[in-house]
Amino acid sequence: MSKNIKNIGEVIAEISHFGNVAVPAGIIEFQKILVQKLHQLILTKTPIDKGVLRGNWLLTIDSVDESYDENKKTSAESTGAVITSEEAADVERVLEELTVAGLGHTVHLSNSTHYALKAEIDGWGPNTPPYAMVALSLQEIYTSIGAARKEFEQTVKSLQSNVKVKYAANV
Amino acid sequence: MLQTYNEENDAINGLFREQWILDPDEPMSGELSPIAWEGIDFERPKDAEGRLLDYVALHIVNGEAQRIGYGSPGSNLCRHPGIIVVKIFAGHGLGTAESRALQLGDRFCQIFKSNQILTGVVFQAPYIRKIGENPDKMYQVNGFCPFTRDNYS
């Protein structure tokens, strides 16, 4: 089997396009998926009493917003409730900013409510577990990445076996 | 391989109960401190003068599972992430409460050290976070150990 290269210039341009455009775009898309997923996982684990703790998760790019507003509350009514339209709009805003900013930027998700750390690492009573909003969400993300990698490997293996079948057919 | 959350709970609790002892090389050496188990009434230990003594509370926090592999029925691999949390409370006793709490935290880390595998459960690196003195004047540190459990469905 051989490939007839008519124009080496076109091939170099294709490779160059892949390195300069396709790879960075892919990395940003991956970053955006992580941002969206982590935001959803962390917010839906955040305990809701009056909604102030969940309402004060702030998404920013390249700097941490340490402000805290006790009147800023989520409209979600209970712990575990799905992302609200306001929260979804907040993520969309950051994802658009990230697309414009391009590669090499850090997205921060912060919560400066004075009891945020207590909820994360200790919870509300001596015999109740902590909410582990961030730690558990990271665990879940690592698991998702592991699953995606496994699926990718299986797809590649399946493609390889298809190719072998085609070769065999050609022979 | 542990197929259910109930089996996971029993296995992790069992491992902790078995190893939370004064001398790890001496199985009959007695427990390091009383353990408060999730969902079971627990009375905090006190000495004859009513002062609170050391105890720990063990929790398992479960996360969202993911299907890792696809296959015929019975060979679909699922991965269940979670975190083991042990709240350590050091009360009246020898030395400072802080140093005793940290020693107990070190023992927690030893039990769940990252290379230990329990029939399908893989423990990652355990660590502790200092919480400090609580309103009951007990010094608290919390131990954490992220883990994953695989099963087939």
PDB file of C-alpha atoms in Angstrom:
ATOM      1  CA  MET A   1       0.000   0.000   0.000  1.00  0.00           C
ATOM      2  CA  SER A   2       1.338   3.466  -0.760  1.00  0.00           C
ATOM      3  CA  LYS A   3       0.110   7.016  -0.767  1.00  0.00           C
ATOM      4  CA  ASN A   4       0.780   9.182  -3.751  1.00  0.00           C
ATOM      5  CA  ILE A   5       1.918  12.591  -2.495  1.00  0.00           C
ATOM      6  CA  LYS A   6       1.229  15.060  -5.250  1.00  0.00           C
ATOM      7  CA  ASN A   7       2.072  18.215  -3.374  1.00  0.00           C
ATOM      8  CA  ILE A   8       4.447  18.084  -0.409  1.00  0.00           C
ATOM      9  CA  GLY A   9       3.649  21.739   0.324  1.00  0.00           C
ATOM     10  CA  GLU A  10       0.025  20.847   1.018  1.00  0.00           C
ATOM     11  CA  VAL A  11       1.063  18.075   3.404  1.00  0.00           C
ATOM     12  CA  ILE A  12       3.383  20.410   5.315  1.00  0.00           C
ATOM     13  CA  ALA A  13       0.596  23.002   5.499  1.00  0.00           C
ATOM     14  CA  GLU A  14      -1.766  20.333   6.873  1.00  0.00           C
ATOM     15  CA  ILE A  15       0.744  19.268   9.543  1.00  0.00           C
ATOM     16  CA  SER A  16       1.428  22.877  10.406  1.00  0.00           C
ATOM     17  CA  HIS A  17      -2.297  23.568  10.679  1.00  0.00           C
ATOM     18  CA  PHE A  18      -2.664  20.580  13.007  1.00  0.00           C
ATOM     19  CA  GLY A  19       0.149  21.814  15.283  1.00  0.00           C
ATOM     20  CA  ASN A  20      -0.804  25.473  15.276  1.00  0.00           C
ATOM     21  CA  VAL A  21      -4.587  25.339  15.221  1.00  0.00           C
ATOM     22  CA  ALA A  22      -6.081  21.917  15.847  1.00  0.00           C
ATOM     23  CA  VAL A  23      -3.990  20.962  18.920  1.00  0.00           C
ATOM     24  CA  PRO A  24      -4.424  24.276  20.816  1.00  0.00           C
ATOM     25  CA  ALA A  25      -8.146  24.305  19.970  1.00  0.00           C
ATOM     26  CA  GLY A  26      -8.438  20.748  21.267  1.00  0.00           C
ATOM     27  CA  ILE A  27      -6.679  21.642  24.516  1.00  0.00           C
ATOM     28  CA  ILE A  28      -8.974  24.625  25.088  1.00  0.00           C
ATOM     29  CA  GLU A  29     -12.031  22.472  24.394  1.00  0.00           C
ATOM     30  CA  PHE A  30     -10.754  19.931  26.923  1.00  0.00           C
ATOM     31  CA  GLN A  31     -10.175  22.728  29.467  1.00  0.00           C
ATOM     32  CA  LYS A  32     -13.716  24.002  28.862  1.00  0.00           C
ATOM     33  CA  ILE A  33     -15.197  20.532  29.426  1.00  0.00           C
ATOM     34  CA  LEU A  34     -13.251  20.253  32.711  1.00  0.00           C
ATOM     35  CA  VAL A  35     -14.422  23.707  33.851  1.00  0.00           C
ATOM     36  CA  GLN A  36     -18.048  22.973  33.067  1.00  0.00           C
ATOM     37  CA  LYS A  37     -18.023  19.516  34.638  1.00  0.00           C
ATOM     38  CA  LEU A  38     -16.112  20.512  37.789  1.00  0.00           C
ATOM     39  CA  HIS A  39     -18.353  23.533  38.305  1.00  0.00           C
ATOM     40  CA  GLN A  40     -21.439  21.312  38.055  1.00  0.00           C
ATOM     41  CA  LEU A  41     -20.021  18.618  40.351  1.00  0.00           C
ATOM     42  CA  ILE A  42     -18.845  21.053  43.024  1.00  0.00           C
ATOM     43  CA  LEU A  43     -21.974  23.204  43.090  1.00  0.00           C
ATOM     44  CA  THR A  44     -24.351  20.271  43.264  1.00  0.00           C
ATOM     45  CA  LYS A  45     -22.458  18.909  46.288  1.00  0.00           C
ATOM     46  CA  THR A  46     -22.511  22.236  48.105  1.00  0.00           C
ATOM     47  CA  PRO A  47     -24.947  22.085  51.029  1.00  0.00           C
ATOM     48  CA  ILE A  48     -27.907  24.429  50.848  1.00  0.00           C
ATOM     49  CA  ASP A  49     -29.462  25.997  53.895  1.00  0.00           C
ATOM     50  CA  LYS A  50     -30.192  29.561  52.774  1.00  0.00           C
ATOM     51  CA  GLY A  51     -28.186  29.144  49.561  1.00  0.00           C
ATOM     52  CA  VAL A  52     -25.402  31.607  50.410  1.00  0.00           C
ATOM     53  CA  LEU A  53     -22.566  29.061  50.298  1.00  0.00           C
ATOM     54  CA  ARG A  54     -23.555  27.750  46.862  1.00  0.00           C
ATOM     55  CA  GLY A  55     -24.383  31.266  45.677  1.00  0.00           C
ATOM     56  CA  ASN A  56     -20.834  32.430  46.390  1.00  0.00           C
ATOM     57  CA  TRP A  57     -18.911  30.107  44.088  1.00  0.00           C
ATOM     58  CA  LEU A  58     -17.125  32.493  41.721  1.00  0.00           C
ATOM     59  CA  LEU A  59     -15.556  31.660  38.360  1.00  0.00           C
ATOM     60  CA  THR A  60     -12.738  33.880  37.157  1.00  0.00           C
ATOM     61  CA  ILE A  61      -9.824  33.671  34.742  1.00  0.00           C
ATOM     62  CA  ASP A  62      -6.215  34.184  35.861  1.00  0.00           C
ATOM     63  CA  SER A  63      -7.040  35.713  39.249  1.00  0.00           C
ATOM     64  CA  VAL A  64      -8.984  34.638  42.325  1.00  0.00           C
ATOM     65  CA  ASP A  65     -12.021  36.685  43.267  1.00  0.00           C
ATOM     66  CA  GLU A  66     -11.947  36.791  47.080  1.00  0.00           C
ATOM     67  CA  SER A  67     -15.131  38.797  47.463  1.00  0.00           C
ATOM     68  CA  TYR A  68     -18.083  37.497  49.462  1.00  0.00           C
ATOM     69  CA  ASP A  69     -21.675  38.644  49.309  1.00  0.00           C
ATOM     70  CA  GLU A  70     -24.026  37.360  52.006  1.00  0.00           C
ATOM     71  CA  ASN A  71     -27.008  38.385  49.896  1.00  0.00           C
ATOM     72  CA  LYS A  72     -25.903  36.360  46.887  1.00  0.00           C
ATOM     73  CA  LYS A  73     -27.902  33.128  47.027  1.00  0.00           C
ATOM     74  CA  THR A  74     -28.494  30.311  44.609  1.00  0.00           C
ATOM     75  CA  SER A  75     -32.074  29.767  43.490  1.00  0.00           C
ATOM     76  CA  ALA A  76     -31.529  26.000  43.809  1.00  0.00           C
ATOM     77  CA  GLU A  77     -33.723  24.784  46.640  1.00  0.00           C
ATOM     78  CA  SER A  78     -31.877  21.784  48.014  1.00  0.00           C
ATOM     79  CA  THR A  79     -28.448  20.174  48.138  1.00  0.00           C
ATOM     80  CA  GLY A  80     -27.885  18.169  44.982  1.00  0.00           C
ATOM     81  CA  ALA A  81     -30.329  20.204  42.909  1.00  0.00           C
ATOM     82  CA  VAL A  82     -29.272  20.606  39.276  1.00  0.00           C
ATOM     83  CA  ILE A  83     -27.435  23.699  38.040  1.00  0.00           C
ATOM     84  CA  THR A  84     -29.767  26.690  37.796  1.00  0.00           C
ATOM     85  CA  SER A  85     -30.070  28.865  34.698  1.00  0.00           C
ATOM     86  CA  GLU A  86     -28.088  31.670  36.424  1.00  0.00           C
ATOM     87  CA  GLU A  87     -25.292  29.234  37.322  1.00  0.00           C
ATOM     88  CA  ALA A  88     -25.270  27.838  33.787  1.00  0.00           C
ATOM     89  CA  ALA A  89     -25.069  31.376  32.378  1.00  0.00           C
ATOM     90  CA  ASP A  90     -22.128  32.094  34.681  1.00  0.00           C
ATOM     91  CA  VAL A  91     -20.201  29.114  33.281  1.00  0.00           C
ATOM     92  CA  GLU A  92     -21.095  30.048  29.694  1.00  0.00           C
ATOM     93  CA  ARG A  93     -19.690  33.551  30.263  1.00  0.00           C
ATOM     94  CA  VAL A  94     -16.360  32.142  31.482  1.00  0.00           C
ATOM     95  CA  LEU A  95     -16.186  29.581  28.674  1.00  0.00           C
ATOM     96  CA  GLU A  96     -16.673  32.333  26.092  1.00  0.00           C
ATOM     97  CA  GLU A  97     -13.950  34.413  27.764  1.00  0.00           C
ATOM     98  CA  LEU A  98     -11.679  31.377  27.677  1.00  0.00           C
ATOM     99  CA  THR A  99     -12.302  30.834  23.965  1.00  0.00           C
ATOM    100  CA  VAL A 100     -11.321  34.428  23.269  1.00  0.00           C
ATOM    101  CA  ALA A 101      -8.327  34.354  25.618  1.00  0.00           C
ATOM    102  CA  GLY A 102      -6.877  31.191  24.036  1.00  0.00           C
ATOM    103  CA  LEU A 103      -4.269  28.834  25.439  1.00  0.00           C
ATOM    104  CA  GLY A 104      -2.359  29.295  28.677  1.00  0.00           C
ATOM    105  CA  HIS A 105      -4.991  30.707  31.009  1.00  0.00           C
ATOM    106  CA  THR A 106      -6.099  29.411  34.384  1.00  0.00           C
ATOM    107  CA  VAL A 107      -9.731  29.244  35.438  1.00  0.00           C
ATOM    108  CA  HIS A 108     -10.333  29.700  39.171  1.00  0.00           C
ATOM    109  CA  LEU A 109     -13.415  28.532  41.029  1.00  0.00           C
ATOM    110  CA  SER A 110     -13.344  30.098  44.481  1.00  0.00           C
ATOM    111  CA  ASN A 111     -15.605  30.490  47.474  1.00  0.00           C
ATOM    112  CA  SER A 112     -14.730  33.041  50.150  1.00  0.00           C
ATOM    113  CA  THR A 113     -17.685  32.342  52.432  1.00  0.00           C
ATOM    114  CA  HIS A 114     -16.127  32.073  55.898  1.00  0.00           C
ATOM    115  CA  TYR A 115     -17.514  28.551  56.463  1.00  0.00           C
ATOM    116  CA  ALA A 116     -16.667  27.163  53.001  1.00  0.00           C
ATOM    117  CA  LEU A 117     -13.522  25.408  54.224  1.00  0.00           C
ATOM    118  CA  LYS A 118     -15.386  23.961  57.220  1.00  0.00           C
ATOM    119  CA  ALA A 119     -18.038  22.496  54.922  1.00  0.00           C
ATOM    120  CA  GLU A 120     -15.312  21.055  52.689  1.00  0.00           C
ATOM    121  CA  ILE A 121     -13.093  19.410  55.303  1.00  0.00           C
ATOM    122  CA  ASP A 122     -15.242  18.991  58.411  1.00  0.00           C
ATOM    123  CA  GLY A 123     -19.007  19.384  57.957  1.00  0.00           C
ATOM    124  CA  TRP A 124     -21.431  20.622  60.559  1.00  0.00           C
ATOM    125  CA  GLY A 125     -21.102  18.247  63.516  1.00  0.00           C
ATOM    126  CA  PRO A 126     -18.603  15.926  65.224  1.00  0.00           C
ATOM    127  CA  ASN A 127     -20.291  12.782  63.925  1.00  0.00           C
ATOM    128  CA  THR A 128     -21.273  13.960  60.445  1.00  0.00           C
ATOM    129  CA  PRO A 129     -18.978  13.667  57.422  1.00  0.00           C
ATOM    130  CA  PRO A 130     -17.572  16.654  55.586  1.00  0.00           C
ATOM    131  CA  TYR A 131     -19.196  17.549  52.263  1.00  0.00           C
ATOM    132  CA  ALA A 132     -15.842  17.254  50.409  1.00  0.00           C
ATOM    133  CA  MET A 133     -17.350  19.226  47.515  1.00  0.00           C
ATOM    134  CA  VAL A 134     -13.980  19.824  45.873  1.00  0.00           C
ATOM    135  CA  ALA A 135     -12.050  16.706  46.908  1.00  0.00           C
ATOM    136  CA  LEU A 136     -14.814  14.307  45.876  1.00  0.00           C
ATOM    137  CA  SER A 137     -15.479  16.161  42.610  1.00  0.00           C
ATOM    138  CA  LEU A 138     -11.802  15.869  41.700  1.00  0.00           C
ATOM    139  CA  GLN A 139     -11.983  12.149  42.422  1.00  0.00           C
ATOM    140  CA  GLU A 140     -14.957  11.935  40.074  1.00  0.00           C
ATOM    141  CA  ILE A 141     -13.145  13.895  37.369  1.00  0.00           C
ATOM    142  CA  TYR A 142     -10.104  11.591  37.579  1.00  0.00           C
ATOM    143  CA  THR A 143     -12.486   8.636  37.212  1.00  0.00           C
ATOM    144  CA  SER A 144     -14.163  10.259  34.180  1.00  0.00           C
ATOM    145  CA  ILE A 145     -10.804  10.892  32.536  1.00  0.00           C
ATOM    146  CA  GLY A 146      -9.844   7.267  33.205  1.00  0.00           C
ATOM    147  CA  ALA A 147     -13.112   6.153  31.596  1.00  0.00           C
ATOM    148  CA  ALA A 148     -12.578   8.397  28.568  1.00  0.00           C
ATOM    149  CA  ARG A 149      -9.012   7.104  28.140  1.00  0.00           C
ATOM    150  CA  LYS A 150     -10.217   3.514  28.300  1.00  0.00           C
ATOM    151  CA  GLU A 151     -12.920   4.244  25.720  1.00  0.00           C
ATOM    152  CA  PHE A 152     -10.339   5.944  23.470  1.00  0.00           C
ATOM    153  CA  GLU A 153      -8.021   2.925  23.748  1.00  0.00           C
ATOM    154  CA  GLN A 154     -10.886   0.577  22.893  1.00  0.00           C
ATOM    155  CA  THR A 155     -11.821   2.718  19.872  1.00  0.00           C
ATOM    156  CA  VAL A 156      -8.224   2.695  18.626  1.00  0.00           C
ATOM    157  CA  LYS A 157      -8.008  -1.084  19.087  1.00  0.00           C
ATOM    158  CA  SER A 158     -11.258  -1.524  17.186  1.00  0.00           C
ATOM    159  CA  LEU A 159     -10.003   0.741  14.366  1.00  0.00           C
ATOM    160  CA  GLN A 160      -6.752  -1.226  14.228  1.00  0.00           C
ATOM    161  CA  SER A 161      -8.635  -4.487  13.861  1.00  0.00           C
ATOM    162  CA  ASN A 162     -10.786  -2.937  11.086  1.00  0.00           C
ATOM    163  CA  VAL A 163      -7.658  -1.850   9.248  1.00  0.00           C
ATOM    164  CA  LYS A 164      -6.244  -5.371   9.460  1.00  0.00           C
ATOM    165  CA  VAL A 165      -9.449  -6.762   7.985  1.00  0.00           C
ATOM    166  CA  LYS A 166      -9.255  -4.294   5.110  1.00  0.00           C
ATOM    167  CA  TYR A 167      -5.600  -5.142   4.430  1.00  0.00           C
ATOM    168  CA  ALA A 168      -6.525  -8.810   4.398  1.00  0.00           C
ATOM    169  CA  ALA A 169      -9.347  -8.117   1.982  1.00  0.00           C
ATOM    170  CA  ASN A 170      -7.024  -6.142  -0.304  1.00  0.00           C
ATOM    171  CA  VAL A 171      -4.460  -8.921  -0.332  1.00  0.00           C
TER     172      VAL A 171
ATOM    173  CA  MET B   1     -13.921  -7.991  44.114  1.00  0.00           C
ATOM    174  CA  LEU B   2     -16.422  -5.992  46.145  1.00  0.00           C
ATOM    175  CA  GLN B   3     -19.628  -5.802  44.114  1.00  0.00           C
ATOM    176  CA  THR B   4     -21.805  -3.587  46.292  1.00  0.00           C
ATOM    177  CA  TYR B   5     -21.617  -0.450  48.433  1.00  0.00           C
ATOM    178  CA  ASN B   6     -22.572  -2.591  51.400  1.00  0.00           C
ATOM    179  CA  GLU B   7     -19.598  -4.913  50.823  1.00  0.00           C
ATOM    180  CA  GLU B   8     -17.347  -1.874  50.354  1.00  0.00           C
ATOM    181  CA  ASN B   9     -18.572  -0.427  53.637  1.00  0.00           C
ATOM    182  CA  ASP B  10     -18.018  -3.695  55.505  1.00  0.00           C
ATOM    183  CA  ALA B  11     -14.544  -4.203  54.023  1.00  0.00           C
ATOM    184  CA  ILE B  12     -13.273  -0.697  54.792  1.00  0.00           C
ATOM    185  CA  ASN B  13     -14.803  -0.671  58.277  1.00  0.00           C
ATOM    186  CA  GLY B  14     -13.347  -4.135  58.877  1.00  0.00           C
ATOM    187  CA  LEU B  15      -9.861  -3.089  57.783  1.00  0.00           C
ATOM    188  CA  PHE B  16      -9.980  -0.051  60.035  1.00  0.00           C
ATOM    189  CA  ARG B  17     -11.346  -1.981  63.028  1.00  0.00           C
ATOM    190  CA  GLU B  18      -8.667  -4.650  62.585  1.00  0.00           C
ATOM    191  CA  GLN B  19      -5.766  -2.193  62.406  1.00  0.00           C
ATOM    192  CA  TRP B  20      -6.861   0.600  64.761  1.00  0.00           C
ATOM    193  CA  ILE B  21      -5.033  -1.114  67.617  1.00  0.00           C
ATOM    194  CA  LEU B  22      -2.305  -0.158  70.055  1.00  0.00           C
ATOM    195  CA  ASP B  23       0.340  -2.414  68.496  1.00  0.00           C
ATOM    196  CA  PRO B  24      -0.109  -3.265  64.792  1.00  0.00           C
ATOM    197  CA  ASP B  25       2.067  -6.366  65.281  1.00  0.00           C
ATOM    198  CA  GLU B  26      -0.055  -7.607  68.166  1.00  0.00           C
ATOM    199  CA  PRO B  27      -3.686  -8.227  67.089  1.00  0.00           C
ATOM    200  CA  MET B  28      -4.914  -8.584  70.674  1.00  0.00           C
ATOM    201  CA  SER B  29      -3.311  -5.372  71.906  1.00  0.00           C
ATOM    202  CA  GLY B  30      -6.614  -3.500  72.274  1.00  0.00           C
ATOM    203  CA  GLU B  31      -8.112  -0.642  70.312  1.00  0.00           C
ATOM    204  CA  LEU B  32      -6.245   2.627  69.932  1.00  0.00           C
ATOM    205  CA  SER B  33      -9.389   4.576  70.795  1.00  0.00           C
ATOM    206  CA  PRO B  34     -13.155   3.973  70.639  1.00  0.00           C
ATOM    207  CA  ILE B  35     -14.583   4.252  67.119  1.00  0.00           C
ATOM    208  CA  ALA B  36     -17.901   5.930  66.311  1.00  0.00           C
ATOM    209  CA  TRP B  37     -19.448   4.117  63.344  1.00  0.00           C
ATOM    210  CA  GLU B  38     -21.854   5.769  60.943  1.00  0.00           C
ATOM    211  CA  GLY B  39     -25.488   5.307  61.916  1.00  0.00           C
ATOM    212  CA  ILE B  40     -24.730   3.706  65.276  1.00  0.00           C
ATOM    213  CA  ASP B  41     -25.366   5.494  68.571  1.00  0.00           C
ATOM    214  CA  PHE B  42     -22.126   6.439  70.241  1.00  0.00           C
ATOM    215  CA  GLU B  43     -21.353   7.789  73.650  1.00  0.00           C
ATOM    216  CA  ARG B  44     -18.157   9.794  73.850  1.00  0.00           C
ATOM    217  CA  PRO B  45     -15.611   8.186  76.215  1.00  0.00           C
ATOM    218  CA  LYS B  46     -14.889   9.954  79.505  1.00  0.00           C
ATOM    219  CA  ASP B  47     -12.558   9.274  82.425  1.00  0.00           C
ATOM    220  CA  ALA B  48     -13.674   8.890  86.028  1.00  0.00           C
ATOM    221  CA  GLU B  49     -13.622  12.655  86.443  1.00  0.00           C
ATOM    222  CA  GLY B  50     -15.862  13.201  83.436  1.00  0.00           C
ATOM    223  CA  ARG B  51     -13.122  14.497  81.113  1.00  0.00           C
ATOM    224  CA  LEU B  52     -13.495  13.594  77.449  1.00  0.00           C
ATOM    225  CA  LEU B  53     -11.021  11.023  76.123  1.00  0.00           C
ATOM    226  CA  ASP B  54      -9.746  10.312  72.596  1.00  0.00           C
ATOM    227  CA  TYR B  55     -12.117   8.860  70.013  1.00  0.00           C
ATOM    228  CA  VAL B  56     -12.535   8.747  66.237  1.00  0.00           C
ATOM    229  CA  ALA B  57     -15.492   8.763  63.838  1.00  0.00           C
ATOM    230  CA  LEU B  58     -15.219   6.979  60.508  1.00  0.00           C
ATOM    231  CA  HIS B  59     -17.190   7.988  57.414  1.00  0.00           C
ATOM    232  CA  ILE B  60     -17.191   6.878  53.800  1.00  0.00           C
ATOM    233  CA  VAL B  61     -18.259   9.551  51.319  1.00  0.00           C
ATOM    234  CA  ASN B  62     -19.244   8.151  47.921  1.00  0.00           C
ATOM    235  CA  GLY B  63     -19.120   9.905  44.565  1.00  0.00           C
ATOM    236  CA  GLU B  64     -20.567   9.384  41.090  1.00  0.00           C
ATOM    237  CA  ALA B  65     -19.592   6.074  39.461  1.00  0.00           C
ATOM    238  CA  GLN B  66     -18.380   5.816  35.868  1.00  0.00           C
ATOM    239  CA  ARG B  67     -18.500   2.934  33.421  1.00  0.00           C
ATOM    240  CA  ILE B  68     -14.879   2.232  32.514  1.00  0.00           C
ATOM    241  CA  GLY B  69     -15.200  -0.638  30.090  1.00  0.00           C
ATOM    242  CA  TYR B  70     -17.909  -2.009  27.864  1.00  0.00           C
ATOM    243  CA  GLY B  71     -18.519  -5.648  27.144  1.00  0.00           C
ATOM    244  CA  SER B  72     -20.956  -8.499  27.425  1.00  0.00           C
ATOM    245  CA  PRO B  73     -23.191  -8.682  30.530  1.00  0.00           C
ATOM    246  CA  GLY B  74     -21.060  -9.341  33.572  1.00  0.00           C
ATOM    247  CA  SER B  75     -17.942  -7.816  32.066  1.00  0.00           C
ATOM    248  CA  ASN B  76     -18.855  -4.102  32.119  1.00  0.00           C
ATOM    249  CA  LEU B  77     -16.339  -2.515  34.425  1.00  0.00           C
ATOM    250  CA  CYS B  78     -17.616   0.290  36.685  1.00  0.00           C
ATOM    251  CA  ARG B  79     -15.423   2.512  38.850  1.00  0.00           C
ATOM    252  CA  HIS B  80     -16.778   3.998  42.073  1.00  0.00           C
ATOM    253  CA  PRO B  81     -14.789   6.905  43.551  1.00  0.00           C
ATOM    254  CA  GLY B  82     -15.024   7.803  47.221  1.00  0.00           C
ATOM    255  CA  ILE B  83     -13.205   9.266  50.187  1.00  0.00           C
ATOM    256  CA  ILE B  84     -12.660   7.699  53.589  1.00  0.00           C
ATOM    257  CA  VAL B  85     -12.806  10.337  56.308  1.00  0.00           C
ATOM    258  CA  VAL B  86     -11.753   9.728  59.877  1.00  0.00           C
ATOM    259  CA  LYS B  87     -12.415  12.514  62.343  1.00  0.00           C
ATOM    260  CA  ILE B  88      -9.924  12.257  65.176  1.00  0.00           C
ATOM    261  CA  PHE B  89     -10.697  13.897  68.520  1.00  0.00           C
ATOM    262  CA  ALA B  90      -7.981  14.008  71.158  1.00  0.00           C
ATOM    263  CA  GLY B  91      -9.146  14.832  74.665  1.00  0.00           C
ATOM    264  CA  HIS B  92      -7.590  14.394  78.079  1.00  0.00           C
ATOM    265  CA  GLY B  93      -4.479  12.212  78.152  1.00  0.00           C
ATOM    266  CA  LEU B  94      -0.704  12.070  78.143  1.00  0.00           C
ATOM    267  CA  GLY B  95       1.135  14.856  76.311  1.00  0.00           C
ATOM    268  CA  THR B  96      -0.596  17.588  74.366  1.00  0.00           C
ATOM    269  CA  ALA B  97      -3.906  16.839  72.674  1.00  0.00           C
ATOM    270  CA  GLU B  98      -2.489  18.188  69.414  1.00  0.00           C
ATOM    271  CA  SER B  99       0.446  15.796  69.330  1.00  0.00           C
ATOM    272  CA  ARG B 100      -1.760  12.826  70.230  1.00  0.00           C
ATOM    273  CA  ALA B 101      -4.228  13.799  67.512  1.00  0.00           C
ATOM    274  CA  LEU B 102      -1.379  13.974  65.006  1.00  0.00           C
ATOM    275  CA  GLN B 103      -0.030  10.590  66.123  1.00  0.00           C
ATOM    276  CA  LEU B 104      -3.477   9.091  65.606  1.00  0.00           C
ATOM    277  CA  GLY B 105      -3.598  10.832  62.218  1.00  0.00           C
ATOM    278  CA  ASP B 106      -0.283   9.227  61.304  1.00  0.00           C
ATOM    279  CA  ARG B 107      -1.690   5.825  62.224  1.00  0.00           C
ATOM    280  CA  PHE B 108      -4.699   6.482  60.000  1.00  0.00           C
ATOM    281  CA  CYS B 109      -2.328   7.250  57.117  1.00  0.00           C
ATOM    282  CA  GLN B 110      -0.357   4.083  57.838  1.00  0.00           C
ATOM    283  CA  ILE B 111      -3.508   1.958  57.637  1.00  0.00           C
ATOM    284  CA  PHE B 112      -4.638   3.419  54.331  1.00  0.00           C
ATOM    285  CA  LYS B 113      -1.232   3.949  52.758  1.00  0.00           C
ATOM    286  CA  SER B 114      -1.432   4.283  49.029  1.00  0.00           C
ATOM    287  CA  ASN B 115      -0.008   0.923  48.024  1.00  0.00           C
ATOM    288  CA  GLN B 116      -2.527  -1.101  49.988  1.00  0.00           C
ATOM    289  CA  ILE B 117      -5.110  -2.920  47.917  1.00  0.00           C
ATOM    290  CA  LEU B 118      -8.251  -4.472  49.392  1.00  0.00           C
ATOM    291  CA  THR B 119     -10.018  -6.768  46.914  1.00  0.00           C
ATOM    292  CA  GLY B 120     -10.802  -4.258  44.190  1.00  0.00           C
ATOM    293  CA  VAL B 121     -10.420  -1.134  46.336  1.00  0.00           C
ATOM    294  CA  VAL B 122      -7.397   1.018  45.509  1.00  0.00           C
ATOM    295  CA  PHE B 123      -6.409   3.552  48.137  1.00  0.00           C
ATOM    296  CA  GLN B 124      -4.644   6.712  47.034  1.00  0.00           C
ATOM    297  CA  ALA B 125      -2.347   8.811  49.227  1.00  0.00           C
ATOM    298  CA  PRO B 126      -3.931   9.449  52.636  1.00  0.00           C
ATOM    299  CA  TYR B 127      -3.476  12.842  54.285  1.00  0.00           C
ATOM    300  CA  ILE B 128      -4.651  14.792  57.304  1.00  0.00           C
ATOM    301  CA  ARG B 129      -6.016  18.305  57.848  1.00  0.00           C
ATOM    302  CA  LYS B 130      -5.789  20.080  61.205  1.00  0.00           C
ATOM    303  CA  ILE B 131      -9.159  21.367  62.373  1.00  0.00           C
ATOM    304  CA  GLY B 132      -7.955  22.629  65.771  1.00  0.00           C
ATOM    305  CA  GLU B 133      -9.546  22.867  69.191  1.00  0.00           C
ATOM    306  CA  ASN B 134     -13.310  22.424  69.216  1.00  0.00           C
ATOM    307  CA  PRO B 135     -15.811  23.927  71.730  1.00  0.00           C
ATOM    308  CA  ASP B 136     -15.391  20.813  73.934  1.00  0.00           C
ATOM    309  CA  LYS B 137     -11.665  21.599  74.218  1.00  0.00           C
ATOM    310  CA  MET B 138     -10.757  18.507  72.187  1.00  0.00           C
ATOM    311  CA  TYR B 139      -8.100  18.847  69.499  1.00  0.00           C
ATOM    312  CA  GLN B 140      -9.351  17.628  66.126  1.00  0.00           C
ATOM    313  CA  VAL B 141      -7.598  16.505  62.969  1.00  0.00           C
ATOM    314  CA  ASN B 142      -9.378  14.878  60.053  1.00  0.00           C
ATOM    315  CA  GLY B 143      -7.797  12.112  58.003  1.00  0.00           C
ATOM    316  CA  PHE B 144      -8.719  11.644  54.340  1.00  0.00           C
ATOM    317  CA  CYS B 145      -8.047   8.828  51.936  1.00  0.00           C
ATOM    318  CA  PRO B 146      -9.435   8.991  48.385  1.00  0.00           C
ATOM    319  CA  PHE B 147     -10.119   5.579  46.882  1.00  0.00           C
ATOM    320  CA  THR B 148     -11.757   3.849  43.963  1.00  0.00           C
ATOM    321  CA  ARG B 149     -13.616   0.554  43.870  1.00  0.00           C
ATOM    322  CA  ASP B 150     -14.086  -1.398  40.667  1.00  0.00           C
ATOM    323  CA  ASN B 151     -16.841  -3.884  40.019  1.00  0.00           C
ATOM    324  CA  TYR B 152     -18.371  -5.682  37.053  1.00  0.00           C
ATOM    325  CA  SER B 153     -21.994  -5.556  35.997  1.00  0.00           C
TER     326      SER B 153
END
